[in-house]
Short mmCIF file of C-alpha atoms in Angstrom, two decimals:
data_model
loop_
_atom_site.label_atom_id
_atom_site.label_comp_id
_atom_site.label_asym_id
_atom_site.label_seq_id
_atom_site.Cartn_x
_atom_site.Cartn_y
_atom_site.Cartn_z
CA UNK A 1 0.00 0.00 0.00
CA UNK A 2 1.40 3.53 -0.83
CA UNK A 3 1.69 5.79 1.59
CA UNK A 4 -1.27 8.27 -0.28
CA UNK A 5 -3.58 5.32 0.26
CA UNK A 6 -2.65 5.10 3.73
CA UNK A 7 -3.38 8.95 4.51
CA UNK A 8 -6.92 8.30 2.78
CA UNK A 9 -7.63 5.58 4.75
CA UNK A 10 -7.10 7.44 7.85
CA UNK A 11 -8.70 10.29 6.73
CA UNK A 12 -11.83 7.58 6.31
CA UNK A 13 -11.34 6.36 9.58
CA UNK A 14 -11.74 9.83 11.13
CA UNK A 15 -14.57 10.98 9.24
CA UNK A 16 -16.26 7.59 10.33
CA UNK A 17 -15.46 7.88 13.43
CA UNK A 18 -16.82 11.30 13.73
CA UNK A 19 -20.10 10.49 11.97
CA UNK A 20 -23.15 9.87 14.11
CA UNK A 21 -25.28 8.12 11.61
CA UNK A 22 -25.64 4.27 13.15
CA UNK A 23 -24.43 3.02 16.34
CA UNK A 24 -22.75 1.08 18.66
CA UNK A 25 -19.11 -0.86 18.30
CA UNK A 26 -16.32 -1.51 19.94
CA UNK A 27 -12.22 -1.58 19.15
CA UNK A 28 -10.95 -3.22 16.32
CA UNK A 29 -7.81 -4.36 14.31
CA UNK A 30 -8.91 -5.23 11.03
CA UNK A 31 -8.29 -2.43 8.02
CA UNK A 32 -10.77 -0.68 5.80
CA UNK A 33 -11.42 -2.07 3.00
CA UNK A 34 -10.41 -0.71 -0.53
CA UNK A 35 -12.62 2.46 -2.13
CA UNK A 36 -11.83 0.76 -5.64
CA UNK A 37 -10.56 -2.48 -7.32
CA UNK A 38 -8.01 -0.18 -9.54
CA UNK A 39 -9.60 -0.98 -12.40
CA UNK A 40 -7.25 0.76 -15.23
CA UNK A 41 -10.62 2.86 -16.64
CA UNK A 42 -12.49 2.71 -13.76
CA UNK A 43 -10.31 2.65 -10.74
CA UNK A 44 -12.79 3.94 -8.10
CA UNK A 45 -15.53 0.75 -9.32
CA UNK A 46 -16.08 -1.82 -6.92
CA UNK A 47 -14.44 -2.01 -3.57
CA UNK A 48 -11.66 -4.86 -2.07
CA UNK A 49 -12.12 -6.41 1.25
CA UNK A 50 -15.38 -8.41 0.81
CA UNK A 51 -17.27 -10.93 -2.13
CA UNK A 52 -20.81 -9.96 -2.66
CA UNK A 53 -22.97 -13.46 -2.57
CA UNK A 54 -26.33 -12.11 -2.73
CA UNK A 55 -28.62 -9.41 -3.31
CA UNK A 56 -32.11 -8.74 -2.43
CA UNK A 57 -33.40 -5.42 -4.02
CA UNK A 58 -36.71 -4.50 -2.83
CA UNK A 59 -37.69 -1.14 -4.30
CA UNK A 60 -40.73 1.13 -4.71
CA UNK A 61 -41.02 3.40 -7.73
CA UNK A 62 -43.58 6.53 -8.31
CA UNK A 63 -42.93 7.34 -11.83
CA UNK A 64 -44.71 10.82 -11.58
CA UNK A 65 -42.57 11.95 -9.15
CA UNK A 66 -39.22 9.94 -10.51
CA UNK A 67 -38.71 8.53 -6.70
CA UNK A 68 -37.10 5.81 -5.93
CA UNK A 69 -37.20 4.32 -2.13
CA UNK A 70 -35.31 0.60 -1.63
CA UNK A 71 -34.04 -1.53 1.21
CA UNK A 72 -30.61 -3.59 -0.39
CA UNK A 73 -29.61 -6.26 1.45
CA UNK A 74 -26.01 -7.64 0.62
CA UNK A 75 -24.99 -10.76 1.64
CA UNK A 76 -20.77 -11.13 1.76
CA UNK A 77 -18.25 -12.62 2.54
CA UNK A 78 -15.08 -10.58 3.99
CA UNK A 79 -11.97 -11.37 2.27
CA UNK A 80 -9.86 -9.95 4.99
CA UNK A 81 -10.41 -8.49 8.39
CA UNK A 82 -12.38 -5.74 8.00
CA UNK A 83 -12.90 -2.60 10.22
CA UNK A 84 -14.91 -0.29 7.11
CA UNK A 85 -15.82 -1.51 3.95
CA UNK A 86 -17.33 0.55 0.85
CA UNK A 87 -20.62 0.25 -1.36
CA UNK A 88 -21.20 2.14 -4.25
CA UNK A 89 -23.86 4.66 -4.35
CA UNK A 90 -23.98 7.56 -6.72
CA UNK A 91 -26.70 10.27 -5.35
CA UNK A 92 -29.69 9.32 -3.25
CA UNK A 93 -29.89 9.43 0.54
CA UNK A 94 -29.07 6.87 2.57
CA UNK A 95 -31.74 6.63 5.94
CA UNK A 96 -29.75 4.00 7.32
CA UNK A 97 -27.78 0.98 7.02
CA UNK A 98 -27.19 -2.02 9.34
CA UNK A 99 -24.48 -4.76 9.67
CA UNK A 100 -25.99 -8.24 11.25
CA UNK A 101 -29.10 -6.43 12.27
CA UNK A 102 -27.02 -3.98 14.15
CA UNK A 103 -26.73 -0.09 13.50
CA UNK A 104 -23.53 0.66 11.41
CA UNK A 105 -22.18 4.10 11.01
CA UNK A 106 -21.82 5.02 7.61
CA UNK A 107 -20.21 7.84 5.67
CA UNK A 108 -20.74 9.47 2.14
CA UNK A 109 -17.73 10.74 0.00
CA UNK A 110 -18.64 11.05 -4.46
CA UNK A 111 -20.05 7.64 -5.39
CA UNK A 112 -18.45 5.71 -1.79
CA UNK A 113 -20.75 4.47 1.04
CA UNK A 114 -18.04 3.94 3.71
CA UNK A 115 -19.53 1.76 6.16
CA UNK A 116 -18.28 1.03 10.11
CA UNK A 117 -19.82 -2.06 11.21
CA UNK A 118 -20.48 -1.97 15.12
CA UNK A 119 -17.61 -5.08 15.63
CA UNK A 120 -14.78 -5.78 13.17
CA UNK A 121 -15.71 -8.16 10.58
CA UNK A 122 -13.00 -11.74 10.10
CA UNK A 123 -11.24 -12.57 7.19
CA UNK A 124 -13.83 -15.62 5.78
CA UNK A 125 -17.02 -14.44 8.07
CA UNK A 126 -20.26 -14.29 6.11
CA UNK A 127 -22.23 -11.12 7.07
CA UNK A 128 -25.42 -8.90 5.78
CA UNK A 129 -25.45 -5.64 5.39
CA UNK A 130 -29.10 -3.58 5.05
CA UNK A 131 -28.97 0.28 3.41
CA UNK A 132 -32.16 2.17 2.98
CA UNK A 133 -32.18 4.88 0.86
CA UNK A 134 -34.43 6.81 -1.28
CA UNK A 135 -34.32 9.42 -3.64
CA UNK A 136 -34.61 10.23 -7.14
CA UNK A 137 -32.12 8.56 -9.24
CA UNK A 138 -29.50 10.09 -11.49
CA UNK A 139 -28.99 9.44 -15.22
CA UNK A 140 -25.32 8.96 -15.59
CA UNK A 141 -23.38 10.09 -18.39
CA UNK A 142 -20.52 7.83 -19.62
CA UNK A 143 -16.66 8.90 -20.73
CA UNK A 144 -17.86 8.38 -24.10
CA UNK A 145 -21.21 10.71 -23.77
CA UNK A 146 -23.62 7.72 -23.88
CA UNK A 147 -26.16 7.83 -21.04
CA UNK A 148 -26.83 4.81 -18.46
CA UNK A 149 -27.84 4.45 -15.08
CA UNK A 150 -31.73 5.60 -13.97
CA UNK A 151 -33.29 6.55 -17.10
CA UNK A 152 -36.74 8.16 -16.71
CA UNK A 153 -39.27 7.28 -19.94
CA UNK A 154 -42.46 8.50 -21.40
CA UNK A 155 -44.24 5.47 -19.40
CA UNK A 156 -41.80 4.72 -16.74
CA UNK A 157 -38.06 4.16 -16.48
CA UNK A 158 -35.40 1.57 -17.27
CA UNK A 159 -32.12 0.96 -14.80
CA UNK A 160 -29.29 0.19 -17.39
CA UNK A 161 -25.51 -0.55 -15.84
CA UNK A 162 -22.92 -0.83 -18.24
CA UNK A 163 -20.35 -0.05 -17.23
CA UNK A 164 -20.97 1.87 -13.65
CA UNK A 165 -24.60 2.50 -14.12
CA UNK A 166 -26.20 0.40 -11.78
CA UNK A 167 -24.78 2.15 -8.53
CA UNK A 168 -27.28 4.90 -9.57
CA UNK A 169 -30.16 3.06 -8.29
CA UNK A 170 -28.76 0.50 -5.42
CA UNK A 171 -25.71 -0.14 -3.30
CA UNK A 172 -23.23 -2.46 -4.30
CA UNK A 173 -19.75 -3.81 -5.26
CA UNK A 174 -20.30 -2.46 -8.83
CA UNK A 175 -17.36 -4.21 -10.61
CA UNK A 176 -17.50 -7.24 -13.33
CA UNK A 177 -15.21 -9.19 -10.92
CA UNK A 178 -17.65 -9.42 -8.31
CA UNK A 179 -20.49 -11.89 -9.50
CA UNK A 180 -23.42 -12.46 -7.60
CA UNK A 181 -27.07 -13.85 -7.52
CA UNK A 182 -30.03 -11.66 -7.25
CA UNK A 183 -33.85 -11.44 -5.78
CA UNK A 184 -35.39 -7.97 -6.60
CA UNK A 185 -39.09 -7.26 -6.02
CA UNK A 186 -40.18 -3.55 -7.12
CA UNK A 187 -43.76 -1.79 -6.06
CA UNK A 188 -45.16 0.64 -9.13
CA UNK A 189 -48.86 1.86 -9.19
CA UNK A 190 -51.22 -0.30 -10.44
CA UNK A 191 -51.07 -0.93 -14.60
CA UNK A 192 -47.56 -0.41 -14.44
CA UNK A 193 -45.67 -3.23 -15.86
CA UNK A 194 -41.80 -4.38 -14.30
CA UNK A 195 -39.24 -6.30 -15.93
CA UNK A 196 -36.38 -7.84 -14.60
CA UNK A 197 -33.74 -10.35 -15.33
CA UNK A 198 -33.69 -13.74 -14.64
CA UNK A 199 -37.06 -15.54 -14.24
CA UNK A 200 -40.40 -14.08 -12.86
CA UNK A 201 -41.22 -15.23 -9.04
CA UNK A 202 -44.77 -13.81 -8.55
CA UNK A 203 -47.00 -10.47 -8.62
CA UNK A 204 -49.43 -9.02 -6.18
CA UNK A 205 -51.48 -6.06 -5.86
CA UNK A 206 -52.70 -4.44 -2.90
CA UNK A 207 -54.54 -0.44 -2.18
CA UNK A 208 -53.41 0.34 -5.84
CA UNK A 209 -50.12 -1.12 -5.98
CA UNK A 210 -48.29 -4.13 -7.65
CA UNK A 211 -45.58 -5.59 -6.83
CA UNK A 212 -43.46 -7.99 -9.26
CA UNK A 213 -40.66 -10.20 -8.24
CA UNK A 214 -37.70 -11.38 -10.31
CA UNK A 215 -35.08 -14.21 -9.42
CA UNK A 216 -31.69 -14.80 -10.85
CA UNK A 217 -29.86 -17.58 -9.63
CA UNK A 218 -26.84 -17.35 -11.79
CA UNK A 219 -23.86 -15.47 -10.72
CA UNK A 220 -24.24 -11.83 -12.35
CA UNK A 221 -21.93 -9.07 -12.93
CA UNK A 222 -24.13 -5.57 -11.29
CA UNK A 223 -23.81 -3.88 -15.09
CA UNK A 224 -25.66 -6.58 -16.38
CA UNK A 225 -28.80 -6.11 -13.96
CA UNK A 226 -31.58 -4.52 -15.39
CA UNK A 227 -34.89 -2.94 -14.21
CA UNK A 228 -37.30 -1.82 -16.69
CA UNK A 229 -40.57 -0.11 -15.91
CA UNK A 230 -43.43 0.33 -18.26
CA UNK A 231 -46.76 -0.57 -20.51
CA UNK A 232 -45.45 -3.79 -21.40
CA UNK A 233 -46.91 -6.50 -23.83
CA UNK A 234 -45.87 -9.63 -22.00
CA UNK A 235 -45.10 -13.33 -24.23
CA UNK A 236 -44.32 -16.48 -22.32
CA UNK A 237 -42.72 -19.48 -24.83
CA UNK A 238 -40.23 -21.52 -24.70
CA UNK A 239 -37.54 -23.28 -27.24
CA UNK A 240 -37.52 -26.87 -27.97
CA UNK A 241 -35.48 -28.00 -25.60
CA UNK A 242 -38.09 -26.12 -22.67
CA UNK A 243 -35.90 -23.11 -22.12
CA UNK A 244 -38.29 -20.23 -21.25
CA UNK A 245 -38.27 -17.30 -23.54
CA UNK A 246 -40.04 -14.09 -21.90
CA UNK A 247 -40.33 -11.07 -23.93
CA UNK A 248 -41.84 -7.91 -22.91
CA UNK A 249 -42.33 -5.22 -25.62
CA UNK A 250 -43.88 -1.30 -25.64
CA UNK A 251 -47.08 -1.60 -27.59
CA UNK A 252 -45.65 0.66 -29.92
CA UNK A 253 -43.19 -1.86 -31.16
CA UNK A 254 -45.48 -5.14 -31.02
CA UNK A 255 -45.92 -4.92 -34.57
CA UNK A 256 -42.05 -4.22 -35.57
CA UNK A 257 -40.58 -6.46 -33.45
CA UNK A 258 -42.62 -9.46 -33.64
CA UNK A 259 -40.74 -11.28 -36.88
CA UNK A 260 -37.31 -11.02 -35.45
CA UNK A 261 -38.34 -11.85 -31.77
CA UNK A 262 -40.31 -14.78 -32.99
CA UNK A 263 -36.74 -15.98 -34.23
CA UNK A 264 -35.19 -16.41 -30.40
CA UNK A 265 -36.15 -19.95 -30.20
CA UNK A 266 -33.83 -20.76 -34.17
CA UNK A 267 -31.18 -18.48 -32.31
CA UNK A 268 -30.45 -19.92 -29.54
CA UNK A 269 -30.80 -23.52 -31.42
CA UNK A 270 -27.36 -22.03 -33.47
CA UNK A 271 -26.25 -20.12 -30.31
CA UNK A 272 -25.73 -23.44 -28.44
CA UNK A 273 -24.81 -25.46 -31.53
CA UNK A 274 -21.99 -23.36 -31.90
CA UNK A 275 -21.12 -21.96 -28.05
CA UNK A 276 -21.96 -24.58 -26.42
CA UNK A 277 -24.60 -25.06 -23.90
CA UNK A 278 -26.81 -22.06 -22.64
CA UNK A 279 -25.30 -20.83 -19.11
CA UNK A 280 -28.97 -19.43 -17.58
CA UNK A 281 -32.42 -20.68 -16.88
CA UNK A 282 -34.05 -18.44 -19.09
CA UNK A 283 -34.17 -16.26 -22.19
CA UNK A 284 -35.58 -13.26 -24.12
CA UNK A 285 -35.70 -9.83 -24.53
CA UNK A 286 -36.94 -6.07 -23.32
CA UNK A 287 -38.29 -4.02 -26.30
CA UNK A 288 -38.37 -0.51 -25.50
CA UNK A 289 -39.28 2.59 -27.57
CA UNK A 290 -36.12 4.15 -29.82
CA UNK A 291 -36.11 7.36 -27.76
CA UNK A 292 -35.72 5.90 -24.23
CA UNK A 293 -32.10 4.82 -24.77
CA UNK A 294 -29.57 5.21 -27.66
CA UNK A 295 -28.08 1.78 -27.97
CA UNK A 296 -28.64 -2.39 -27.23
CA UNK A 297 -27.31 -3.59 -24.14
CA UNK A 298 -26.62 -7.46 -22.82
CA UNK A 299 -28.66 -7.40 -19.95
CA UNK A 300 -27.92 -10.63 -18.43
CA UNK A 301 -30.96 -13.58 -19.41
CA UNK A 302 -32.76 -10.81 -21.69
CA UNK A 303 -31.51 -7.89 -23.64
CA UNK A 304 -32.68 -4.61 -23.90
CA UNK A 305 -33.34 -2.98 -26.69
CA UNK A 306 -34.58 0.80 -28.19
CA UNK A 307 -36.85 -0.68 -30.71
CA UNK A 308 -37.66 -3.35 -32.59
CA UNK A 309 -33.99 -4.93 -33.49
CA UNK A 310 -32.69 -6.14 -36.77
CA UNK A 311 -31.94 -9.59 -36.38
CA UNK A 312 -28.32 -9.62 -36.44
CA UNK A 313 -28.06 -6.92 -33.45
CA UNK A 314 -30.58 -9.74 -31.81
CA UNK A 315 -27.78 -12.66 -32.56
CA UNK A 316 -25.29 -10.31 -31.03
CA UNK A 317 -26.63 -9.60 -27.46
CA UNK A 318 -27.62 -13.05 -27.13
CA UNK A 319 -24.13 -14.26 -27.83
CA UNK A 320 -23.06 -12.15 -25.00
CA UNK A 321 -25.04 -14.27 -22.53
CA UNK A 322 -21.97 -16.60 -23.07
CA UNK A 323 -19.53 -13.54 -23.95
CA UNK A 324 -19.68 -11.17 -21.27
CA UNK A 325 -22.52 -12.38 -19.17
CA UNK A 326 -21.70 -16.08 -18.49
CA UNK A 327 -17.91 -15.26 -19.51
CA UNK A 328 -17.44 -11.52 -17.96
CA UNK A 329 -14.15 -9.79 -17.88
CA UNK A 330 -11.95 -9.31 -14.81
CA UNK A 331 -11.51 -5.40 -15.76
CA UNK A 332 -13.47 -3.06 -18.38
CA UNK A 333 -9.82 -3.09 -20.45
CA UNK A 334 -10.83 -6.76 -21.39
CA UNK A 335 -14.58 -5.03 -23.42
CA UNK A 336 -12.99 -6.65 -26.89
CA UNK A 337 -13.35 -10.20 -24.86
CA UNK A 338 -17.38 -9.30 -24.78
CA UNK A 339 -17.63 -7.05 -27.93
CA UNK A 340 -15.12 -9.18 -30.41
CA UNK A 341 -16.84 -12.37 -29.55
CA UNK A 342 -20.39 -10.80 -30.04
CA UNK A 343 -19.60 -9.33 -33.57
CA UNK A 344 -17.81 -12.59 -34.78
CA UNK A 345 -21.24 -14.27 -33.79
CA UNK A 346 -22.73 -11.89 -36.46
CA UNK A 347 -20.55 -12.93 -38.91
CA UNK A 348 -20.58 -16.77 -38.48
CA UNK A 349 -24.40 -16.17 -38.21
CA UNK A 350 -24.36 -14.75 -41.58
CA UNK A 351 -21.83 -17.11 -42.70
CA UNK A 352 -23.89 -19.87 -41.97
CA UNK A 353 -27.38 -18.46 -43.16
CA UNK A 354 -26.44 -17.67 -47.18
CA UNK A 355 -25.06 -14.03 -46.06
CA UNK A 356 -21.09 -12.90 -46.30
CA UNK A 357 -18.45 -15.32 -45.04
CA UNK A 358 -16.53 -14.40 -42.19
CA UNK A 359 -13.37 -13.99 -44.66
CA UNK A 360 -15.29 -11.79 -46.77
CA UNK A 361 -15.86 -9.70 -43.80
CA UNK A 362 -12.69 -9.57 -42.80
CA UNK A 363 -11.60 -8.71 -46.15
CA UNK A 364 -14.23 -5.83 -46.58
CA UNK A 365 -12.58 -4.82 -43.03
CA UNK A 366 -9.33 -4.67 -44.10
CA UNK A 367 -10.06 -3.04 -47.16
CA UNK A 368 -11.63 -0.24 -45.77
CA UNK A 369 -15.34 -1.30 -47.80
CA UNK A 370 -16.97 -2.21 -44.83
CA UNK A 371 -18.77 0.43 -43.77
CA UNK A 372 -20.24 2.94 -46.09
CA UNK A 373 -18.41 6.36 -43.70
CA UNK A 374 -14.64 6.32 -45.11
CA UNK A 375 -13.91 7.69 -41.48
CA UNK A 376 -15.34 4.78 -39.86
CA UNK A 377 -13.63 2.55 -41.85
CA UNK A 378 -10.53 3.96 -40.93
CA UNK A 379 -11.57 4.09 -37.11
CA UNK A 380 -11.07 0.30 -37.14
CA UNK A 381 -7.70 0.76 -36.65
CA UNK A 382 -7.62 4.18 -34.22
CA UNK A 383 -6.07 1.63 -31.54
CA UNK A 384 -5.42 -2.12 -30.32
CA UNK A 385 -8.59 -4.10 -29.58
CA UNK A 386 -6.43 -5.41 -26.05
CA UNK A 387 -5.68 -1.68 -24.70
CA UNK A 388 -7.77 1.15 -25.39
CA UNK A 389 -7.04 4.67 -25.38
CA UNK A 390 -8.66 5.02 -22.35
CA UNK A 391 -12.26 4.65 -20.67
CA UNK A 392 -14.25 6.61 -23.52
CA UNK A 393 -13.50 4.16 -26.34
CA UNK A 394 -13.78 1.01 -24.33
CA UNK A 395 -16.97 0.29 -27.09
CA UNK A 396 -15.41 1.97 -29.94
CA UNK A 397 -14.78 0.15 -32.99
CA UNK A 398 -11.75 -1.27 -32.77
CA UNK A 399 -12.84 -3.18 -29.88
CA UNK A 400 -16.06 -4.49 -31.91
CA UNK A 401 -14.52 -5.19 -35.36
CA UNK A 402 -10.65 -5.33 -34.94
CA UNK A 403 -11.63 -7.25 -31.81
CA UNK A 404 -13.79 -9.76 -34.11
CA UNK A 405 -10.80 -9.72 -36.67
CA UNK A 406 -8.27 -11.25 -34.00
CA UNK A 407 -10.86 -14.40 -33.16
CA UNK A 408 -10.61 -15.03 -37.57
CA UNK A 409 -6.62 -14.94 -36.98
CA UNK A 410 -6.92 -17.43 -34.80
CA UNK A 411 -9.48 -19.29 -36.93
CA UNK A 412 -7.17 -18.85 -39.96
CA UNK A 413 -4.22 -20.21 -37.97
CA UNK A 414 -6.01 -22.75 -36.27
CA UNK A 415 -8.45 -24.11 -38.79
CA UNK A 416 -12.74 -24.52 -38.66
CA UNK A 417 -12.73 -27.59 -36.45
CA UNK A 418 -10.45 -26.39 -33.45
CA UNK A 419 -11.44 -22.94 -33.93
CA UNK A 420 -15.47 -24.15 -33.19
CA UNK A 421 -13.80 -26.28 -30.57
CA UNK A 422 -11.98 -23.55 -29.02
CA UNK A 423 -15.55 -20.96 -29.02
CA UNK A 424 -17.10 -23.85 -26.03
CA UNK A 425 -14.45 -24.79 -24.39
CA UNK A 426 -13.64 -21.10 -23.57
CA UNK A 427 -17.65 -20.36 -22.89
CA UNK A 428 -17.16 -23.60 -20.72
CA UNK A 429 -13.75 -22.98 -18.75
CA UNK A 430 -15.19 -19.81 -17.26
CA UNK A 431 -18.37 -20.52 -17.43
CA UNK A 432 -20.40 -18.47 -14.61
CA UNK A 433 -16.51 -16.45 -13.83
CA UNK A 434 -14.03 -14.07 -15.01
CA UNK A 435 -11.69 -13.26 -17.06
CA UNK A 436 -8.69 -11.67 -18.78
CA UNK A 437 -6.78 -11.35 -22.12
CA UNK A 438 -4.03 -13.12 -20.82
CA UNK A 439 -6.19 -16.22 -19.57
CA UNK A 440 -7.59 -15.56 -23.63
CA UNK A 441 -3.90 -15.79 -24.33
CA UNK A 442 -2.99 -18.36 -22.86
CA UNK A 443 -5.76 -20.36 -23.37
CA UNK A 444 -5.25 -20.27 -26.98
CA UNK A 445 -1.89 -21.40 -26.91
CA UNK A 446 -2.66 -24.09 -24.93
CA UNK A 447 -5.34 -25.35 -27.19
CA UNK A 448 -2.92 -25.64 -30.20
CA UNK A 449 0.43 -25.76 -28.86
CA UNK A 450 2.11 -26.24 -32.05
CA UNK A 451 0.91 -22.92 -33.68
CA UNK A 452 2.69 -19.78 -33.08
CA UNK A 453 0.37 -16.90 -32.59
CA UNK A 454 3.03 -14.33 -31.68
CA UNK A 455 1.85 -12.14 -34.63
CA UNK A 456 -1.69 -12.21 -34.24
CA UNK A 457 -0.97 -10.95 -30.28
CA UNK A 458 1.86 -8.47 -31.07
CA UNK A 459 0.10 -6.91 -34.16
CA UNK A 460 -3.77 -7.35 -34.11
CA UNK A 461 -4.64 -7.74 -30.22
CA UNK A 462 -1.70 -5.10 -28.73
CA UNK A 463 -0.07 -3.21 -32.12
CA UNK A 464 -0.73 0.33 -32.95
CA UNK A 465 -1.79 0.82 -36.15
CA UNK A 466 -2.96 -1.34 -39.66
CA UNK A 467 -1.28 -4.99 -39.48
CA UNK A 468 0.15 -6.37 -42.87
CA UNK A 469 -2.70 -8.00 -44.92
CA UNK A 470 -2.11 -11.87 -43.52
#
């Protein structure tokens, strides 16, 4: 620990120490536990000295008055001894937060819930920790200008994570490293309609109120939880194999959106043909209006979308419930591990239903035909897939198509069989984990130890600049 990091965490200690919002406690030894996992975009995200289990959201929403009032309670396990840990919580007000049914004191600081527990928490104890707060919740704007977090629509609102989103509208470790499973029940008025991910557990209504309740019981990365409130046309199927498929759609894109959504079922038949089997217990997709958000997103179990989507955006965010959601990367450097797997889908998908080939992809790619914008074209190579600029272009192009162009390096090197071979075993090594480019790395080379891939990593996944046609 440097010695900066040691002045802040005494400056934390004295400002909890000082605060008189929770009770109780006695001495301790343990340390406080780390405001942020240093991620290299996002180094304040997530917090060290604890492994979030289990949440259990239960939230009211009055979408006149955009208010949000919720009770989270996080279920960890310390990773060290503990004297403070953090929770991430950008805006609303916290009422109060226990640890173990017992009055913690708690401090705020920018997006950091610094919480005291009234006794010092052991390395390997299991303990719960209860924050209510309420408030109305902020739309967050990204790096790269794209907006996430709690955004308010015409006929309700939608909660929307990636990457740091989600702390907008509860407490958490909000970091793809730290996985979890998830209950979350949330109270609108009466002909209000909630989607969630994971699988329905139940509605009720009482004095004007409804209450819906969603189960995961998957591990899930917090930027892949989603909350959508709204008029909602509701359809309950399921594929051949008896994998539910729940779709909720605006009215206003019923008619749009009911070709392409009817194709989930044929989808996830290829999906798992050529990915291997399906990591969750359910399927589908959120269908919003165009205007409430400006892009797709991967929410885990079912995607959202802003309107009716084109059937190849639809293969793409299912892919990512192996490739990002099942599969999710250790740090937000790794996006071209989500985003390059994703897009190759598209082009195998078209490959394999009478459309372009994957090499005549990669050709129009590297040719610069690709896309119809000579600047985009040319955007492709602005940086590495492996290390972006920095946190506003972690979804820029490069990471998308150069990112895609790496996995057909290694399919070129490798050949069709291994390479198909290599797409499950990697969606089955990490299956329901984490991880990095070098585990990709690695990986690789282990699968086909006689290949050298030296110039596919040196010059498509880490060099600067437009690689010699291969």
């Amino acid at each position: 620990m440097r010695p900066t990091r040691l002045l802040v965490a005494a400056a934390t200690l004295v400002a909890l120490t000082a605060c008189s919002s929770g009770g109780g406690g006695g001495g301790v030894d343990g340390a406080p536990g780390g405001s942020g996992v240093r991620d290299p975009y996002f180094p304040k995200a997530g917090n060290g000295g604890y492994d979030v289990g289990h949440y259990d959201l239960v939230l009211d929403y009055d979408p006149d008055a955009e208010r949000l009032t919720g009770t989270a309670t996080i279920t960890a396990r310390a990773t060290q001894d503990l004297s403070a840990f953090n929770l991430d919580l950008k805006g609303l007000d916290v009422r109060k937060v226990t640890v173990e049914g017992r009055d913690a004191r708690f401090n705020r600081a920018g997006q950091e819930l610094t919480v005291r527990p009234p006794d010092e928490l052991n390395e390997g104890e299991m303990f719960r920790v209860r924050v209510r707060y309420s408030g109305e919740p902020e739309t967050v704007t990204d790096p790269d200008d794209s907006e996430e977090g709690w955004l308010p629509t015409d006929d309700g609102a939608v909660g929307l994570g990636e990457p740091t989103g989600s702390m907008a509208w509860f407490p958490g470790n909000h970091h793809p490293s730290d996985k979890a499973t998830y209950d979350l029940a949330m109270t609108v008025p009466e002909g209000y309609g909630v989607v969630s991910n994971g699988q329905p557990a139940g509605e009720t209504t009482d004095g004007g109120r409804t209450t819906f309740r969603w189960h995961t019981g998957e591990p899930m990365a917090s930027h892949a939880v989603t909350v959508a409130v709204g008029d909602w046309r509701i359809s309950r199927s399921a594929t051949e194999d008896g994998l539910p498929v729940y779709t909720a759609v605006d009215p206003e894109q019923a008619g749009a959106s009911r070709a392409v959504l009817a194709r989930i079922p044929a989808i996830m038949k290829w999906e798992q043909a050529t990915f291997g089997p399906y990591p969750f217990s359910s399927t589908g997709a959120i269908v919003d209006r165009p205007d409430d958000a400006g892009y797709a997103l991967e929410t885990q179990t079912r995607p959202y979308f802003p309107g009716a989507p084109d059937t190849e955006t639809l293969v793409h965010e299912l892919a990512h419930q192996w490739y990002g959601d099942s599969v999710t990367p250790k740090t937000w450097r790794d996006m071209w591990l989500n985003e390059g797997f994703a897009t190759y889908a598209e082009w195998l998908w078209s490959e394999d239903h009478g459309g372009d080939t994957a090499q005549e992809t990669f050709d129009a790619l590297y040719d610069g035909d690709y896309f119809d914008d000579a600047a985009a074209n040319e955007a492709v190579w602005a940086f590495p897939p492996g290390k972006p600029s920095d946190a506003a272009h972690i979804s820029d192009l490069p990471v998308y198509q150069r990112g895609a162009m790496v996995l057909h390096r290694i399919r070129q090197t490798v050949g069709d069989d291994a390479f198909h071979a290599l797409l499950r075993d990697w969606a089955a090594a990490h299956r329901h984990g984490n991880a990095d480019t070098d585990d990709f790395t690695a990986f690789v080379e282990k699968s086909a130890p006689g290949e050298d891939f030296t110039e596919i990593w040196e010059d498509w996944l880490f060099g600067d600049g437009k690689p010699e046609r291969p």
